[in-house]
Amino acid sequence: MKKKNWILEKLPISDRMRTEIYKEIGREEFIRWAGQPMGIYFIENNIKYILVGITLIIMGVYISLFIGYALLTWRDFSFLDISIILLVIFLLLMIPFCFFCGFWVLSFAIKNWKKREIVYLITNQRAIRIWRDIMYFSARSRLPSQLKDISLRERKDGSGDIVFGYDEWDDGYGYTFYTEWGFMKILNVREVEKMLRHLAQNGNDDTYN
């Protein structure tokens, strides 16, 4: 049983993800830094938008029920009545509106869940990206000699991306696309870059086992 790492234990990840990370780390390997994409703070930083969405859903459902009740109890009901026509049109608009607001709120939760299933690590031997694809966990790493050509993209708030390289893929129609990969959308990106530069300069590929 490997000793728990306090840096890793602070991350808001599932127990299964944490177990997979400990499996990935070698015996002589220890974690110096661990982080995740900024999406894990998506819910916290956008709580006001989520509350607005939930409020709109409640209002939409209430209005829809009120209109439905009014139509059912309307005396001398007739589709030729302009008032009834307007209420029916409004009801037909409110139903997709409620679905739209529900999808909007749900998208926040989905994005947040997906980001929680990605973890970035810097150890004394390599840089690692571990993620979950539906049911399976995958890991990809870079040894010190492979970190010498990393590039930094910093935003005004100190967050940013550290690009390790590019993946090339063909869409099957003759077009080739390139996708960046690395430590994407992380906080304090410049500090993390310094750690990677230090590993690139002082690390040794032969120590990885």
GROMACS .gro file of C-alpha atoms in nm:
model
  209
    1MET     CA    1   0.000   0.000   0.000
    2LYS     CA    2   0.149   0.329  -0.109
    3LYS     CA    3   0.165   0.616   0.135
    4LYS     CA    4  -0.094   0.883   0.068
    5ASN     CA    5   0.028   1.204  -0.089
    6TRP     CA    6  -0.109   1.520   0.074
    7ILE     CA    7  -0.093   1.714  -0.255
    8LEU     CA    8  -0.311   1.457  -0.428
    9GLU     CA    9  -0.549   1.417  -0.135
   10LYS     CA   10  -0.650   1.785  -0.162
   11LEU     CA   11  -0.792   1.744  -0.512
   12PRO     CA   12  -1.173   1.708  -0.546
   13ILE     CA   13  -1.156   1.379  -0.737
   14SER     CA   14  -1.329   1.044  -0.705
   15ASP     CA   15  -1.178   0.763  -0.499
   16ARG     CA   16  -1.144   0.555  -0.814
   17MET     CA   17  -0.947   0.830  -0.989
   18ARG     CA   18  -0.723   0.865  -0.686
   19THR     CA   19  -0.663   0.489  -0.684
   20GLU     CA   20  -0.570   0.493  -1.054
   21ILE     CA   21  -0.321   0.772  -0.992
   22TYR     CA   22  -0.149   0.581  -0.714
   23LYS     CA   23  -0.126   0.281  -0.948
   24GLU     CA   24   0.037   0.497  -1.215
   25ILE     CA   25   0.303   0.640  -0.984
   26GLY     CA   26   0.619   0.430  -0.958
   27ARG     CA   27   0.792   0.317  -0.641
   28GLU     CA   28   1.069   0.577  -0.664
   29GLU     CA   29   0.835   0.844  -0.793
   30PHE     CA   30   0.674   1.114  -0.579
   31ILE     CA   31   0.432   1.392  -0.665
   32ARG     CA   32   0.557   1.749  -0.655
   33TRP     CA   33   0.247   1.915  -0.797
   34ALA     CA   34  -0.107   1.811  -0.886
   35GLY     CA   35  -0.381   2.013  -1.049
   36GLN     CA   36  -0.687   2.006  -1.270
   37PRO     CA   37  -0.841   2.219  -1.544
   38MET     CA   38  -1.016   2.531  -1.419
   39GLY     CA   39  -1.347   2.368  -1.510
   40ILE     CA   40  -1.360   2.212  -1.162
   41TYR     CA   41  -1.430   2.560  -1.030
   42PHE     CA   42  -1.697   2.614  -1.296
   43ILE     CA   43  -1.991   2.558  -1.062
   44GLU     CA   44  -1.848   2.773  -0.782
   45ASN     CA   45  -1.757   3.063  -1.011
   46ASN     CA   46  -2.087   3.055  -1.200
   47ILE     CA   47  -2.330   2.986  -0.918
   48LYS     CA   48  -2.524   3.306  -0.994
   49TYR     CA   49  -2.595   3.187  -1.349
   50ILE     CA   50  -2.705   2.846  -1.221
   51LEU     CA   51  -2.941   3.006  -0.971
   52VAL     CA   52  -3.084   3.227  -1.244
   53GLY     CA   53  -3.142   2.920  -1.460
   54ILE     CA   54  -3.315   2.731  -1.178
   55THR     CA   55  -3.530   3.036  -1.101
   56LEU     CA   56  -3.635   3.063  -1.466
   57ILE     CA   57  -3.726   2.693  -1.470
   58ILE     CA   58  -3.945   2.729  -1.161
   59MET     CA   59  -4.112   3.038  -1.302
   60GLY     CA   60  -4.165   2.869  -1.639
   61VAL     CA   61  -4.319   2.558  -1.484
   62TYR     CA   62  -4.543   2.767  -1.258
   63ILE     CA   63  -4.663   2.985  -1.546
   64SER     CA   64  -4.721   2.680  -1.767
   65LEU     CA   65  -4.929   2.509  -1.497
   66PHE     CA   66  -5.124   2.828  -1.434
   67ILE     CA   67  -5.203   2.869  -1.805
   68GLY     CA   68  -5.294   2.502  -1.836
   69TYR     CA   69  -5.530   2.526  -1.540
   70ALA     CA   70  -5.683   2.845  -1.679
   71LEU     CA   71  -5.749   2.680  -2.014
   72LEU     CA   72  -5.904   2.372  -1.855
   73THR     CA   73  -6.140   2.576  -1.638
   74TRP     CA   74  -6.220   2.842  -1.899
   75ARG     CA   75  -6.592   2.895  -1.944
   76ASP     CA   76  -6.726   2.905  -2.297
   77PHE     CA   77  -6.395   2.766  -2.425
   78SER     CA   78  -6.344   2.838  -2.794
   79PHE     CA   79  -6.035   2.843  -3.014
   80LEU     CA   80  -6.187   3.142  -3.188
   81ASP     CA   81  -6.141   3.347  -2.872
   82ILE     CA   82  -5.833   3.567  -2.913
   83SER     CA   83  -5.751   3.539  -2.542
   84ILE     CA   84  -5.743   3.160  -2.559
   85ILE     CA   85  -5.532   3.169  -2.875
   86LEU     CA   86  -5.275   3.394  -2.702
   87LEU     CA   87  -5.266   3.170  -2.394
   88VAL     CA   88  -5.214   2.857  -2.605
   89ILE     CA   89  -4.932   3.026  -2.800
   90PHE     CA   90  -4.771   3.141  -2.476
   91LEU     CA   91  -4.799   2.791  -2.329
   92LEU     CA   92  -4.638   2.637  -2.638
   93LEU     CA   93  -4.351   2.884  -2.600
   94MET     CA   94  -4.306   2.822  -2.227
   95ILE     CA   95  -4.261   2.445  -2.263
   96PRO     CA   96  -3.945   2.462  -2.483
   97PHE     CA   97  -3.827   2.755  -2.272
   98CYS     CA   98  -3.831   2.533  -1.961
   99PHE     CA   99  -3.645   2.257  -2.146
  100PHE     CA  100  -3.386   2.507  -2.266
  101CYS     CA  101  -3.324   2.638  -1.914
  102GLY     CA  102  -3.301   2.283  -1.782
  103PHE     CA  103  -3.046   2.191  -2.047
  104TRP     CA  104  -2.852   2.509  -1.968
  105VAL     CA  105  -2.827   2.426  -1.597
  106LEU     CA  106  -2.749   2.060  -1.671
  107SER     CA  107  -2.463   2.161  -1.902
  108PHE     CA  108  -2.287   2.326  -1.606
  109ALA     CA  109  -2.300   2.002  -1.409
  110ILE     CA  110  -2.181   1.793  -1.706
  111LYS     CA  111  -1.887   2.023  -1.780
  112ASN     CA  112  -1.792   2.026  -1.414
  113TRP     CA  113  -1.806   1.644  -1.391
  114LYS     CA  114  -1.590   1.599  -1.702
  115LYS     CA  115  -1.323   1.835  -1.572
  116ARG     CA  116  -1.308   1.649  -1.242
  117GLU     CA  117  -1.202   1.339  -1.434
  118ILE     CA  118  -0.878   1.500  -1.561
  119VAL     CA  119  -0.571   1.530  -1.339
  120TYR     CA  120  -0.230   1.681  -1.414
  121LEU     CA  121   0.078   1.570  -1.220
  122ILE     CA  122   0.441   1.669  -1.194
  123THR     CA  123   0.662   1.414  -1.023
  124ASN     CA  124   1.036   1.392  -0.971
  125GLN     CA  125   1.056   1.186  -1.292
  126ARG     CA  126   0.795   1.310  -1.541
  127ALA     CA  127   0.484   1.514  -1.620
  128ILE     CA  128   0.161   1.313  -1.634
  129ARG     CA  129  -0.192   1.364  -1.761
  130ILE     CA  130  -0.452   1.114  -1.637
  131TRP     CA  131  -0.810   1.117  -1.757
  132ARG     CA  132  -1.121   0.907  -1.774
  133ASP     CA  133  -1.302   0.817  -2.096
  134ILE     CA  134  -1.648   0.697  -1.993
  135MET     CA  135  -1.539   0.373  -1.822
  136TYR     CA  136  -1.164   0.351  -1.869
  137PHE     CA  137  -0.874   0.550  -1.728
  138SER     CA  138  -0.582   0.650  -1.946
  139ALA     CA  139  -0.247   0.812  -1.874
  140ARG     CA  140   0.002   1.000  -2.089
  141SER     CA  141   0.335   1.135  -1.973
  142ARG     CA  142   0.644   1.327  -2.080
  143LEU     CA  143   0.995   1.255  -1.957
  144PRO     CA  144   1.237   1.540  -1.877
  145SER     CA  145   1.400   1.539  -2.223
  146GLN     CA  146   1.056   1.573  -2.381
  147LEU     CA  147   0.969   1.885  -2.179
  148LYS     CA  148   1.234   2.116  -2.322
  149ASP     CA  149   1.011   2.248  -2.601
  150ILE     CA  150   0.699   2.324  -2.403
  151SER     CA  151   0.517   2.650  -2.473
  152LEU     CA  152   0.326   2.879  -2.238
  153ARG     CA  153   0.003   3.066  -2.298
  154GLU     CA  154  -0.087   3.291  -2.005
  155ARG     CA  155  -0.408   3.486  -1.944
  156LYS     CA  156  -0.454   3.808  -1.750
  157ASP     CA  157  -0.576   3.630  -1.437
  158GLY     CA  158  -0.262   3.414  -1.417
  159SER     CA  159  -0.425   3.104  -1.555
  160GLY     CA  160  -0.331   2.950  -1.887
  161ASP     CA  161  -0.210   2.654  -2.088
  162ILE     CA  162   0.119   2.468  -2.108
  163VAL     CA  163   0.139   2.290  -2.440
  164PHE     CA  164   0.353   1.977  -2.460
  165GLY     CA  165   0.287   1.895  -2.822
  166TYR     CA  166   0.028   1.832  -3.090
  167ASP     CA  167  -0.172   1.526  -3.187
  168GLU     CA  168  -0.231   1.475  -3.558
  169TRP     CA  169  -0.545   1.309  -3.684
  170ASP     CA  170  -0.723   1.259  -4.013
  171ASP     CA  171  -1.098   1.312  -4.045
  172GLY     CA  172  -1.125   1.050  -4.317
  173TYR     CA  173  -1.199   1.303  -4.589
  174GLY     CA  174  -0.844   1.408  -4.667
  175TYR     CA  175  -0.819   1.681  -4.403
  176THR     CA  176  -0.555   1.671  -4.130
  177PHE     CA  177  -0.612   1.838  -3.794
  178TYR     CA  178  -0.380   1.911  -3.504
  179THR     CA  179  -0.491   1.912  -3.141
  180GLU     CA  180  -0.288   2.060  -2.857
  181TRP     CA  181  -0.226   1.855  -2.548
  182GLY     CA  182  -0.060   1.932  -2.218
  183PHE     CA  183  -0.166   2.103  -1.898
  184MET     CA  184  -0.464   2.305  -2.023
  185LYS     CA  185  -0.663   2.574  -1.837
  186ILE     CA  186  -0.469   2.560  -1.510
  187LEU     CA  187  -0.427   2.818  -1.236
  188ASN     CA  188  -0.089   2.985  -1.164
  189VAL     CA  189   0.037   2.865  -1.498
  190ARG     CA  190   0.374   3.042  -1.475
  191GLU     CA  191   0.464   2.871  -1.148
  192VAL     CA  192   0.378   2.534  -1.298
  193GLU     CA  193   0.589   2.616  -1.603
  194LYS     CA  194   0.888   2.686  -1.377
  195MET     CA  195   0.848   2.343  -1.219
  196LEU     CA  196   0.838   2.179  -1.560
  197ARG     CA  197   1.144   2.374  -1.679
  198HIS     CA  198   1.328   2.267  -1.365
  199LEU     CA  199   1.235   1.904  -1.429
  200ALA     CA  200   1.348   1.934  -1.792
  201GLN     CA  201   1.687   2.074  -1.692
  202ASN     CA  202   1.760   1.860  -1.388
  203GLY     CA  203   1.564   1.542  -1.450
  204ASN     CA  204   1.697   1.222  -1.598
  205ASP     CA  205   1.498   0.997  -1.827
  206ASP     CA  206   1.684   0.693  -1.697
  207THR     CA  207   1.541   0.735  -1.345
  208TYR     CA  208   1.190   0.654  -1.469
  209ASN     CA  209   1.103   0.290  -1.405
   0.00000   0.00000   0.00000
